[in-house]
Amino acid sequence: MLARTARRLLLITSSRLHPSPSYSANQTCRRRRSSMDPQVSAADPSSEVSSDSTHVSEEPPTAKLLPGETVVKEGKAAILFPNANEVFYNPVQEFNRDLTCAVITEFARDVLAQRGVKVLVPGEKDRVVVSLSEETNEAEMAEKNGAEEPKVTARVGEKCENGLRVLEGLAASGLRSVRFALEVPGLQSVTANDFSSKAAALIARNAQYNRVDHLLQPSCRDASMLMYEMRGKKERYDVIDLDPYGSPAAFLDAAVQAVSEGGLLCVTCTDMAVMAGNSGETCYSKYGSVSIKSKYCHEMALRIILHSLDQRAGVYQRYIQPLLSISADFYIRVFVRVFTGQATVKNSASKQALVYNCVGCGSFHVQRLGRRISSGKHMKYSAATGPPVGPECEHCGQRHQLGGPFWAEAIHDLDFVQKVLEAVSGNPSRFGTSKRIEGMLSMVTEELEDVPLYYTVDNLSSTIHCSTPSLLQFRSALLHAGHRVSLSHACKNAVKTDAPPGVIWDVMRCWEKTNPVKREKLSQTSPAFKILSTEPSLEACFTVREDANPQSRKRHLTRFQENPQAFWGPKARAKAGGGISTDLQDKRKKFQNKRKNQITDSSQLKNFPCKKFKQGTCPHGDGCCYSHQTEQTCDEKTE
């Protein structure tokens, strides 16, 4: 009887989404008790369970898998996943999903505290607020704490009436949304949307399989149209998560309108080739900014997406406040809050900047787009003055590239990042990638907030063809010179500093004196010759200082994780008919159509004509491994 009822409920849910016949729910999906214990009643699968319900099924989850289907476990979720690649899934993004769960939890903690709701996270000890003032009256503190004591508690897996409304615009298998429902407390609803009917049907199955269908609603809609329809102030989502395959540019305009006042917008970009400078014109068409090839391209990519978000929000008199911006693996991930305020939007121009990048030595100068001057209670806005550079680089004489505009303000909210870091480090068993999150966020808290972009020590050394100083020696030299310096989470050898390019090259000139370069081998037009021809104006000290080594490096935290396996990166795009190979090794065997027939014997090279022989410059003669036969000779042999 129960099995027949489960079948009917599953068929009703799937028929609303118009799924493919191959994903019609014709088997029993028994509900399981998760390790988070969401306390869902096993009697009625579609019922919404209150916080005082205690009866749960002790039976482990069982489901009749469809042909070619497997169960993928991540975090607290177990996802039914088809092997035919009809629905996209990438295990590399586990760090992304873990970090998102941690960020939304802390966001919920802050927002729901204002609504009188206390968030409870499994495995987390109660946080005690300690007053630093010894003169505080204990009675006043007790009265204050009593007044602020929330009346409602929110636990994972339970529906909170005053909780957050979450939208995942491109959900695929629904793994991220299921993890939200199982691991993030204080949620009112989670909408998992995907344009594919097969993906939407799979989301419905996964919601019931993980017993979160009282929180998670599947949706089969165009993500942009869904968000455009939810632009009303009472209909907006508190959290919107966008993790598309490639660029999110097509969804940003709708997202900045559909997120609530002070709501959280989470965006992933995986089109790093475009954002890192390989296609500056494509980057401009998508994000309104020109990307350039440079060593700081990964941080510039973060600032480009923030610029695009702020620009599109400004159209609707809204502005963004970045909470956390991460560059990891092959993608970037940003978390921003969106607010409304016409007066604050006027500051947008002064938050954007252009960059003049020297193609010879890599020196860069940042130029703000606008300027604001405070005159009493009023703010005066004007155009910025510039440019900050001449026609040629003053250090090497080469030309400049112009990139941007990009976001030039802080890309992190360090107070918020510190909260997330404390929560993750205090409860390390919560996520599978806790060590990496702790290392990444620790580096973020150490970065200079007001210094955009960075240099790399190996590139500076390569420019003047000298040996590379250690990272601690280079940082110490800048600290001895009176400048601030930090590392960057976006690059292993990065150095962020407020020192001007002249000081940086003076440090490298001093280093070259102790590690001399053979000047006679340098071309007089090369950047190295130009830079080393100038005497340094300061005497750099390379004695290693104690403060040159940051705490994240001293503690040997997992800051830059090595790839755990081969071909660790983007996966193949999901295809409607399935059957496409997800193994990049198969793609590698095709040689990307550069050479259809693999040459295993060097004698086969004789079949290819020698280009130098045609030009009359081949020095090998008959010993050349390529063919020296002319077209006329080939024609005679054919006759």
XYZ file of C-alpha atoms in Angstrom:
639
model
C 0.000 0.000 0.000
C 2.759 2.428 0.888
C 4.697 1.534 -2.245
C 1.615 2.217 -4.405
C 1.068 5.596 -2.731
C 4.720 6.558 -3.274
C 4.455 5.667 -6.948
C 1.386 7.869 -7.417
C 2.980 10.859 -5.679
C 6.134 10.543 -7.734
C 4.165 10.265 -10.988
C 2.170 13.396 -10.130
C 5.341 15.407 -9.474
C 7.027 14.209 -12.648
C 3.961 14.824 -14.840
C 3.889 18.475 -13.801
C 7.392 18.903 -15.135
C 6.786 17.060 -18.466
C 9.786 14.793 -18.081
C 11.246 12.412 -20.583
C 9.710 8.928 -20.496
C 13.106 7.556 -19.476
C 12.853 9.538 -16.238
C 9.237 8.790 -15.367
C 9.044 7.818 -11.728
C 7.889 4.204 -11.786
C 9.739 2.919 -8.799
C 9.512 3.259 -5.042
C 11.751 5.911 -3.463
C 11.861 5.304 0.240
C 12.840 8.193 2.395
C 16.054 8.032 4.321
C 17.191 9.444 7.584
C 20.130 11.740 6.919
C 22.981 12.286 9.328
C 21.677 15.847 9.801
C 18.318 14.397 11.015
C 15.871 16.801 9.350
C 13.061 15.057 11.274
C 10.702 14.443 8.393
C 7.696 12.218 8.957
C 7.778 8.990 6.980
C 4.011 8.662 6.958
C 3.290 11.431 4.448
C 6.128 12.205 2.009
C 4.616 15.518 0.886
C 3.818 16.919 4.328
C 5.693 19.861 5.790
C 7.080 18.877 9.160
C 7.124 21.268 12.073
C 10.049 21.688 14.436
C 8.447 19.557 17.111
C 8.104 16.415 14.962
C 10.279 13.592 16.188
C 9.299 10.473 14.269
C 11.675 9.483 11.507
C 12.222 6.310 9.602
C 15.158 4.241 10.740
C 15.245 2.449 7.364
C 18.206 3.310 5.106
C 17.455 4.843 1.684
C 16.661 2.437 -1.095
C 15.680 3.203 -4.669
C 15.401 1.184 -7.817
C 18.009 2.732 -10.064
C 17.286 3.239 -13.731
C 19.614 1.617 -16.296
C 22.954 3.418 -16.392
C 22.223 5.349 -13.204
C 24.470 5.695 -10.167
C 24.346 7.321 -6.735
C 26.754 10.208 -6.145
C 27.380 11.178 -2.516
C 28.646 14.605 -1.525
C 28.272 16.326 1.814
C 25.000 15.160 3.371
C 23.355 14.529 0.003
C 23.041 11.375 -2.085
C 22.159 12.164 -5.691
C 20.739 9.854 -8.332
C 22.824 10.647 -11.378
C 22.588 9.333 -14.979
C 25.825 8.145 -16.554
C 24.681 9.206 -20.049
C 25.750 12.819 -19.389
C 22.216 14.069 -19.948
C 22.526 16.140 -16.765
C 25.736 17.992 -15.933
C 27.811 17.154 -12.855
C 31.401 18.036 -11.999
C 32.992 16.669 -8.792
C 35.697 19.353 -8.991
C 33.125 21.897 -7.825
C 32.777 20.306 -4.388
C 34.915 23.099 -2.941
C 32.598 25.621 -4.586
C 29.501 23.989 -3.114
C 31.057 23.585 0.350
C 32.091 27.231 0.419
C 28.637 28.323 -0.741
C 26.946 26.374 2.058
C 29.285 28.004 4.594
C 28.686 31.512 3.226
C 24.889 31.178 3.067
C 24.855 29.814 6.624
C 26.670 32.871 7.976
C 24.497 35.146 5.839
C 21.409 33.458 7.287
C 22.813 33.829 10.797
C 23.173 37.598 10.367
C 19.895 38.206 8.534
C 17.661 35.932 10.607
C 19.023 37.342 13.864
C 17.264 40.583 12.903
C 14.046 38.608 12.430
C 14.286 36.976 15.840
C 15.470 33.579 14.572
C 18.492 31.727 15.953
C 20.386 29.458 13.550
C 21.605 26.099 14.864
C 24.300 24.242 12.927
C 24.963 20.555 13.751
C 28.348 20.000 15.337
C 28.847 23.679 16.067
C 29.287 24.898 19.603
C 27.218 27.837 20.779
C 29.014 31.094 20.157
C 29.518 33.185 23.257
C 29.798 36.951 22.845
C 32.501 38.158 25.240
C 32.613 41.819 26.222
C 36.073 43.374 26.176
C 35.099 46.101 28.619
C 35.678 45.243 32.283
C 33.488 48.119 33.483
C 30.299 46.808 31.928
C 27.542 46.263 34.457
C 26.614 42.577 34.615
C 22.958 43.414 35.157
C 22.874 45.572 32.051
C 24.568 42.820 30.037
C 22.082 40.221 31.259
C 19.174 42.525 30.427
C 20.607 43.243 26.987
C 21.245 39.576 26.223
C 17.776 38.687 27.396
C 16.200 41.285 25.127
C 18.104 39.995 22.143
C 17.449 36.325 22.845
C 15.678 34.949 19.741
C 12.323 33.278 20.234
C 12.593 30.873 17.301
C 15.355 28.416 16.445
C 16.086 27.178 12.934
C 17.630 23.783 12.260
C 18.810 22.101 9.102
C 16.128 20.229 7.175
C 13.307 22.153 8.834
C 11.150 24.756 7.155
C 11.464 28.185 8.778
C 8.475 30.464 8.120
C 10.640 33.576 8.526
C 13.593 31.993 6.778
C 15.378 32.628 3.510
C 13.961 31.981 0.055
C 16.694 30.516 -2.138
C 16.827 30.133 -5.919
C 19.335 28.042 -7.835
C 18.801 29.222 -11.387
C 20.696 26.433 -13.190
C 20.408 23.403 -10.947
C 21.221 20.460 -13.314
C 20.936 17.383 -11.054
C 19.877 19.489 -8.061
C 22.890 18.500 -5.966
C 23.579 22.048 -4.787
C 19.950 22.690 -3.854
C 19.664 19.379 -2.015
C 22.780 20.245 -0.050
C 21.282 23.636 0.828
C 18.186 21.917 2.197
C 20.222 19.379 4.182
C 23.085 21.566 5.433
C 21.931 25.193 5.652
C 19.545 26.059 8.507
C 16.937 28.807 8.409
C 15.459 28.205 4.953
C 11.853 28.821 4.006
C 12.115 27.327 0.525
C 14.647 26.286 -2.113
C 13.690 26.541 -5.783
C 15.856 24.365 -8.025
C 15.321 25.450 -11.620
C 16.639 24.047 -14.877
C 15.556 24.537 -18.476
C 15.976 20.823 -19.222
C 12.888 18.722 -18.513
C 15.081 15.696 -17.809
C 17.087 17.665 -15.268
C 13.903 18.958 -13.617
C 12.509 15.430 -13.342
C 15.797 14.274 -11.842
C 15.652 17.145 -9.318
C 12.194 15.978 -8.230
C 13.472 12.442 -7.731
C 16.516 13.639 -5.794
C 14.376 15.846 -3.548
C 12.219 12.890 -2.562
C 15.185 10.533 -2.304
C 16.848 12.888 0.208
C 13.544 13.659 2.013
C 13.719 17.399 1.402
C 10.688 17.777 -0.864
C 9.026 19.838 1.878
C 11.754 22.460 1.316
C 12.876 21.966 -2.271
C 10.592 22.731 -5.216
C 11.767 21.698 -8.703
C 11.145 24.083 -11.581
C 11.477 23.727 -15.354
C 11.727 27.307 -16.615
C 14.033 29.677 -18.409
C 16.149 31.076 -15.555
C 16.034 34.686 -16.799
C 12.253 34.674 -17.282
C 11.757 33.121 -13.852
C 13.812 35.857 -12.200
C 12.165 38.632 -14.234
C 8.755 37.458 -13.008
C 9.961 37.634 -9.380
C 11.064 41.289 -9.431
C 8.314 42.464 -7.089
C 9.496 43.563 -3.665
C 7.435 40.858 -1.946
C 8.396 38.145 -4.408
C 12.175 38.533 -4.545
C 14.548 35.816 -3.415
C 16.844 36.289 -0.424
C 19.594 34.210 -2.082
C 20.166 33.599 -5.801
C 22.851 31.148 -6.905
C 24.043 31.150 -10.525
C 26.516 28.470 -11.563
C 26.182 28.102 -15.348
C 28.283 26.113 -17.765
C 30.408 29.007 -19.073
C 29.423 32.650 -18.786
C 26.676 33.957 -16.458
C 26.403 37.223 -18.435
C 22.958 36.415 -19.844
C 21.470 36.046 -16.343
C 23.025 38.992 -14.473
C 20.457 41.623 -15.473
C 17.565 39.522 -14.165
C 19.487 38.434 -11.062
C 20.227 41.948 -9.765
C 16.506 42.702 -9.960
C 15.153 39.477 -8.473
C 17.329 39.475 -5.330
C 15.789 41.072 -2.239
C 16.992 44.216 -0.477
C 20.298 43.263 1.091
C 19.996 39.812 -0.461
C 22.876 37.552 -1.418
C 23.890 36.942 -5.034
C 26.318 34.060 -5.706
C 27.849 33.914 -9.198
C 30.320 31.491 -10.799
C 32.231 32.184 -14.023
C 34.000 29.327 -15.788
C 34.816 31.166 -19.040
C 38.273 32.057 -17.780
C 39.826 32.107 -21.258
C 37.637 35.111 -22.043
C 38.091 36.862 -18.700
C 41.854 36.247 -18.509
C 42.718 38.097 -21.712
C 42.550 35.593 -24.570
C 39.516 37.337 -26.077
C 39.299 40.915 -24.874
C 36.615 41.827 -27.409
C 34.422 38.924 -26.268
C 34.929 39.924 -22.650
C 33.752 43.436 -23.479
C 30.622 42.176 -25.236
C 29.688 40.025 -22.229
C 30.863 42.046 -19.241
C 31.475 45.569 -20.556
C 35.193 45.385 -19.835
C 38.335 44.634 -21.857
C 40.496 41.895 -20.357
C 44.228 41.785 -21.041
C 46.836 39.048 -20.783
C 48.853 39.662 -17.664
C 50.140 37.917 -14.560
C 47.328 39.432 -12.481
C 44.617 38.163 -14.860
C 42.869 36.023 -12.230
C 42.293 38.909 -9.832
C 41.341 41.157 -12.737
C 38.726 38.560 -13.733
C 37.189 38.874 -10.254
C 37.115 42.636 -10.580
C 35.597 42.450 -14.075
C 32.599 40.401 -12.927
C 32.119 42.740 -9.944
C 32.199 45.702 -12.339
C 29.583 44.037 -14.530
C 27.315 43.314 -11.551
C 27.601 46.867 -10.231
C 26.988 48.357 -13.673
C 23.820 46.342 -14.269
C 22.551 46.956 -10.748
C 23.098 50.706 -11.192
C 20.547 50.772 -14.014
C 17.881 49.982 -11.407
C 19.294 52.343 -8.745
C 20.909 49.435 -6.932
C 24.504 48.782 -5.916
C 26.594 45.846 -4.720
C 28.650 45.139 -1.616
C 31.176 42.307 -2.164
C 31.386 39.827 0.697
C 33.850 37.303 -0.741
C 35.533 36.921 -4.144
C 37.488 33.744 -4.866
C 39.643 32.572 -7.767
C 40.106 28.808 -7.571
C 40.949 26.013 -9.978
C 39.497 26.931 -13.382
C 36.752 29.352 -12.267
C 35.967 32.400 -10.180
C 33.239 32.725 -7.563
C 31.841 35.950 -6.093
C 29.378 36.560 -3.246
C 27.803 40.029 -3.173
C 24.920 41.710 -1.391
C 22.612 43.949 -3.398
C 21.080 47.140 -1.971
C 18.942 49.990 -3.290
C 19.989 53.631 -2.946
C 20.122 56.397 -5.511
C 22.667 58.449 -3.547
C 25.082 55.537 -3.200
C 24.765 54.625 -6.876
C 26.357 57.990 -7.700
C 29.603 56.659 -6.232
C 29.746 53.888 -8.822
C 31.976 55.737 -11.308
C 34.612 56.407 -8.661
C 34.667 52.685 -7.784
C 35.679 51.654 -11.315
C 39.129 51.995 -12.862
C 41.205 51.398 -15.979
C 44.655 49.812 -15.974
C 47.666 50.795 -18.092
C 49.788 47.676 -18.460
C 53.311 47.810 -19.946
C 53.825 45.048 -22.510
C 57.581 45.071 -21.864
C 58.199 44.943 -18.126
C 54.685 44.296 -16.817
C 54.445 47.500 -14.756
C 50.882 48.725 -14.338
C 49.129 51.920 -13.277
C 45.509 52.143 -12.158
C 43.355 55.070 -13.325
C 40.004 55.720 -11.641
C 37.068 56.588 -13.895
C 35.507 59.121 -11.567
C 36.334 61.273 -8.562
C 34.273 62.275 -5.552
C 35.149 65.055 -3.127
C 33.408 65.555 0.199
C 32.481 69.173 0.981
C 30.743 69.168 4.335
C 27.445 67.330 4.106
C 27.515 67.281 0.314
C 29.480 65.155 -2.123
C 30.838 66.617 -5.334
C 31.378 64.334 -8.323
C 33.649 65.000 -11.260
C 35.630 63.219 -13.945
C 39.018 61.827 -12.966
C 42.220 63.415 -14.240
C 44.850 61.478 -16.159
C 46.453 59.591 -17.714
C 48.936 58.413 -15.071
C 51.523 57.342 -17.678
C 53.239 58.808 -20.712
C 53.274 57.478 -24.286
C 56.018 54.995 -23.327
C 56.888 53.131 -20.150
C 59.323 55.165 -18.066
C 61.162 51.984 -17.022
C 61.609 50.014 -20.255
C 60.393 52.306 -23.030
C 57.710 49.902 -24.301
C 54.084 50.728 -25.072
C 51.081 50.322 -22.771
C 47.936 48.225 -23.064
C 44.637 49.621 -21.785
C 42.344 47.278 -19.887
C 39.128 47.603 -17.973
C 37.084 49.155 -16.569
C 37.018 46.937 -13.500
C 36.008 47.135 -9.831
C 38.757 48.997 -7.954
C 37.345 48.851 -4.414
C 37.743 46.035 -1.887
C 36.624 42.651 -3.190
C 36.087 41.126 0.281
C 34.282 42.072 3.483
C 36.923 40.973 5.983
C 34.527 40.966 8.960
C 32.180 38.601 7.151
C 35.059 36.432 5.899
C 36.350 36.134 9.454
C 32.929 34.854 10.586
C 32.899 32.198 7.889
C 36.480 31.227 8.711
C 35.714 30.833 12.419
C 32.640 28.726 11.666
C 34.503 26.365 9.320
C 37.637 26.020 11.452
C 35.518 25.451 14.577
C 33.542 22.663 12.899
C 35.984 20.984 10.474
C 33.965 17.797 10.040
C 31.100 19.684 8.445
C 32.648 19.862 4.952
C 34.881 17.569 2.972
C 37.045 20.493 1.849
C 37.263 22.261 5.228
C 41.064 22.375 5.162
C 41.135 24.080 1.806
C 38.404 26.537 2.811
C 40.352 27.417 5.955
C 43.558 27.963 3.985
C 41.856 30.001 1.268
C 39.935 32.249 3.647
C 43.005 32.744 5.833
C 44.858 34.125 2.821
C 41.877 36.334 1.984
C 41.979 37.922 5.444
C 45.663 38.730 4.945
C 45.277 40.479 1.580
C 45.593 44.256 1.286
C 42.076 45.620 0.816
C 42.935 48.880 -0.953
C 45.549 47.558 -3.418
C 44.148 46.202 -6.700
C 46.118 43.665 -8.756
C 49.578 42.243 -8.026
C 53.048 41.371 -9.341
C 54.693 37.955 -9.454
C 58.298 37.505 -8.340
C 59.172 35.030 -11.073
C 57.914 37.384 -13.807
C 59.957 40.300 -12.411
C 63.072 38.129 -12.431
C 62.326 36.824 -15.916
C 62.056 40.364 -17.242
C 65.652 41.208 -16.339
C 66.929 37.614 -16.864
C 68.275 37.166 -13.339
C 67.824 34.523 -10.661
C 64.633 34.731 -8.635
C 64.754 35.940 -5.015
C 62.752 34.002 -2.498
C 59.288 35.267 -1.702
C 60.329 36.148 1.852
C 63.392 38.079 0.656
C 61.385 40.134 -1.813
C 58.636 40.850 0.713
C 61.217 41.800 3.341
C 62.898 44.240 0.953
C 59.604 46.041 0.394
C 58.862 46.090 4.130
C 62.321 47.509 4.870
C 61.589 50.239 2.308
C 58.487 51.273 4.281
C 55.754 49.799 2.094
C 52.883 47.453 2.851
C 52.870 44.035 1.238
C 50.737 40.883 1.224
C 50.174 37.698 -0.717
C 47.173 36.908 -2.915
C 44.956 33.840 -2.906
C 44.692 34.065 -6.712
C 48.347 33.255 -7.472
C 51.052 31.366 -5.600
C 53.954 33.772 -6.301
C 51.867 36.956 -6.180
C 52.879 40.043 -4.241
C 50.352 42.793 -3.551
C 51.963 46.047 -2.464
C 51.352 49.783 -2.367
C 54.920 50.384 -3.580
C 55.061 52.160 -6.978
C 56.674 50.366 -9.947
C 59.832 52.482 -9.559
C 60.475 51.086 -6.087
C 59.825 47.532 -7.242
C 62.371 47.830 -10.039
C 64.869 49.449 -7.667
C 64.567 46.362 -5.470
C 65.186 44.139 -8.480
C 68.186 46.240 -9.541
C 69.684 45.794 -6.093
C 69.073 42.077 -6.295
C 70.754 41.923 -9.708
C 73.909 43.517 -8.288
C 74.351 40.525 -5.979
C 73.256 38.123 -8.732
C 74.755 39.758 -11.824
C 73.445 39.270 -15.352
C 75.722 39.040 -18.416
C 75.019 42.466 -19.877
C 76.786 41.686 -23.142
C 74.102 39.159 -24.010
C 71.245 41.652 -23.566
C 69.791 43.445 -26.556
C 69.934 47.220 -26.233
C 66.247 47.436 -27.086
C 65.181 44.827 -24.523
C 63.342 45.813 -21.307
C 66.125 44.182 -19.260
C 68.810 46.410 -20.789
C 66.724 49.551 -20.259
C 65.910 48.715 -16.644
C 69.418 47.653 -15.621
C 70.959 50.729 -17.276
C 69.436 52.885 -14.525
C 71.036 52.981 -11.089
C 68.714 52.232 -8.145
C 67.652 55.208 -6.055
C 67.430 53.131 -2.856
C 69.517 50.455 -1.214
C 67.333 47.409 -0.728
C 67.778 45.176 2.310
C 66.950 41.507 1.747
C 67.304 40.409 5.362
C 64.241 38.313 6.081
C 61.868 39.942 8.554
C 59.542 38.081 10.892
C 56.432 39.852 9.589
C 57.341 38.944 5.992
C 55.977 35.441 6.515
C 52.161 35.504 6.934
C 50.385 33.294 9.427
C 48.709 31.148 6.758
C 52.161 30.261 5.418
C 53.659 29.679 8.858
C 50.855 27.304 9.799
C 51.280 25.378 6.540
C 47.602 25.671 5.682
C 46.265 24.204 2.457
C 46.438 27.355 0.367
C 47.095 26.161 -3.194
C 45.826 22.625 -3.565
C 47.457 20.333 -6.083
C 45.185 18.544 -8.520
C 44.238 15.214 -6.910
C 44.034 13.421 -10.258
C 44.727 13.836 -13.968
C 42.418 15.980 -16.107
C 41.178 17.805 -13.011
C 39.142 20.644 -14.441
C 36.126 21.418 -16.629
C 33.986 18.524 -17.778
C 32.096 17.957 -21.001
C 28.859 19.868 -21.472
C 25.667 17.905 -20.883
C 23.869 16.839 -24.070
C 20.168 16.197 -24.534
C 20.636 12.780 -26.110
C 23.407 11.781 -23.709
C 26.078 9.335 -24.736
C 28.870 11.909 -25.025
C 32.162 10.903 -23.429
C 33.034 12.751 -20.242
C 36.597 11.492 -20.282
C 38.995 14.146 -21.486
C 41.462 11.457 -22.387
C 39.237 10.563 -25.339
C 39.343 14.170 -26.464
C 43.089 14.182 -26.129
C 43.356 11.191 -28.458
C 41.654 13.208 -31.169
C 44.561 15.700 -31.062
C 41.951 18.501 -31.285
C 41.853 17.944 -35.084
C 45.420 19.179 -35.471
C 46.614 15.847 -36.848
C 44.140 13.131 -37.675
C 46.685 10.339 -38.154
C 49.230 9.913 -35.399
C 52.837 9.496 -36.602
C 54.677 6.812 -34.679
C 57.587 6.323 -37.113
C 59.906 9.218 -38.005
C 60.280 7.846 -41.549
C 56.652 8.785 -42.170
C 57.640 12.442 -41.961
C 59.114 12.080 -45.471
C 55.537 12.295 -46.750
C 55.282 15.928 -45.570
C 56.945 18.662 -47.703
C 59.751 20.698 -46.119
C 58.828 24.363 -45.884
C 62.442 25.514 -45.621
C 63.328 23.538 -48.763
C 60.695 25.456 -50.698
C 62.273 28.697 -49.474
C 65.762 27.403 -50.313
C 67.026 27.661 -46.730
C 67.005 24.039 -45.509
C 70.530 23.229 -44.177
C 69.962 19.455 -43.810
C 69.933 18.469 -47.487
C 69.076 14.820 -48.114
C 69.342 14.142 -44.393
C 66.235 16.211 -43.679
C 63.405 14.214 -42.092
C 60.859 16.000 -44.313
C 60.372 15.546 -48.054
C 62.487 17.594 -50.491
C 60.465 16.595 -53.543
C 58.978 19.438 -55.543
C 55.476 19.368 -56.912
C 56.875 18.837 -60.402
C 58.838 15.763 -59.280
C 55.736 14.338 -57.651
C 53.746 14.861 -60.874
C 56.427 13.055 -62.938
C 56.342 10.074 -60.563
C 52.580 9.987 -60.830
C 52.756 9.876 -64.665
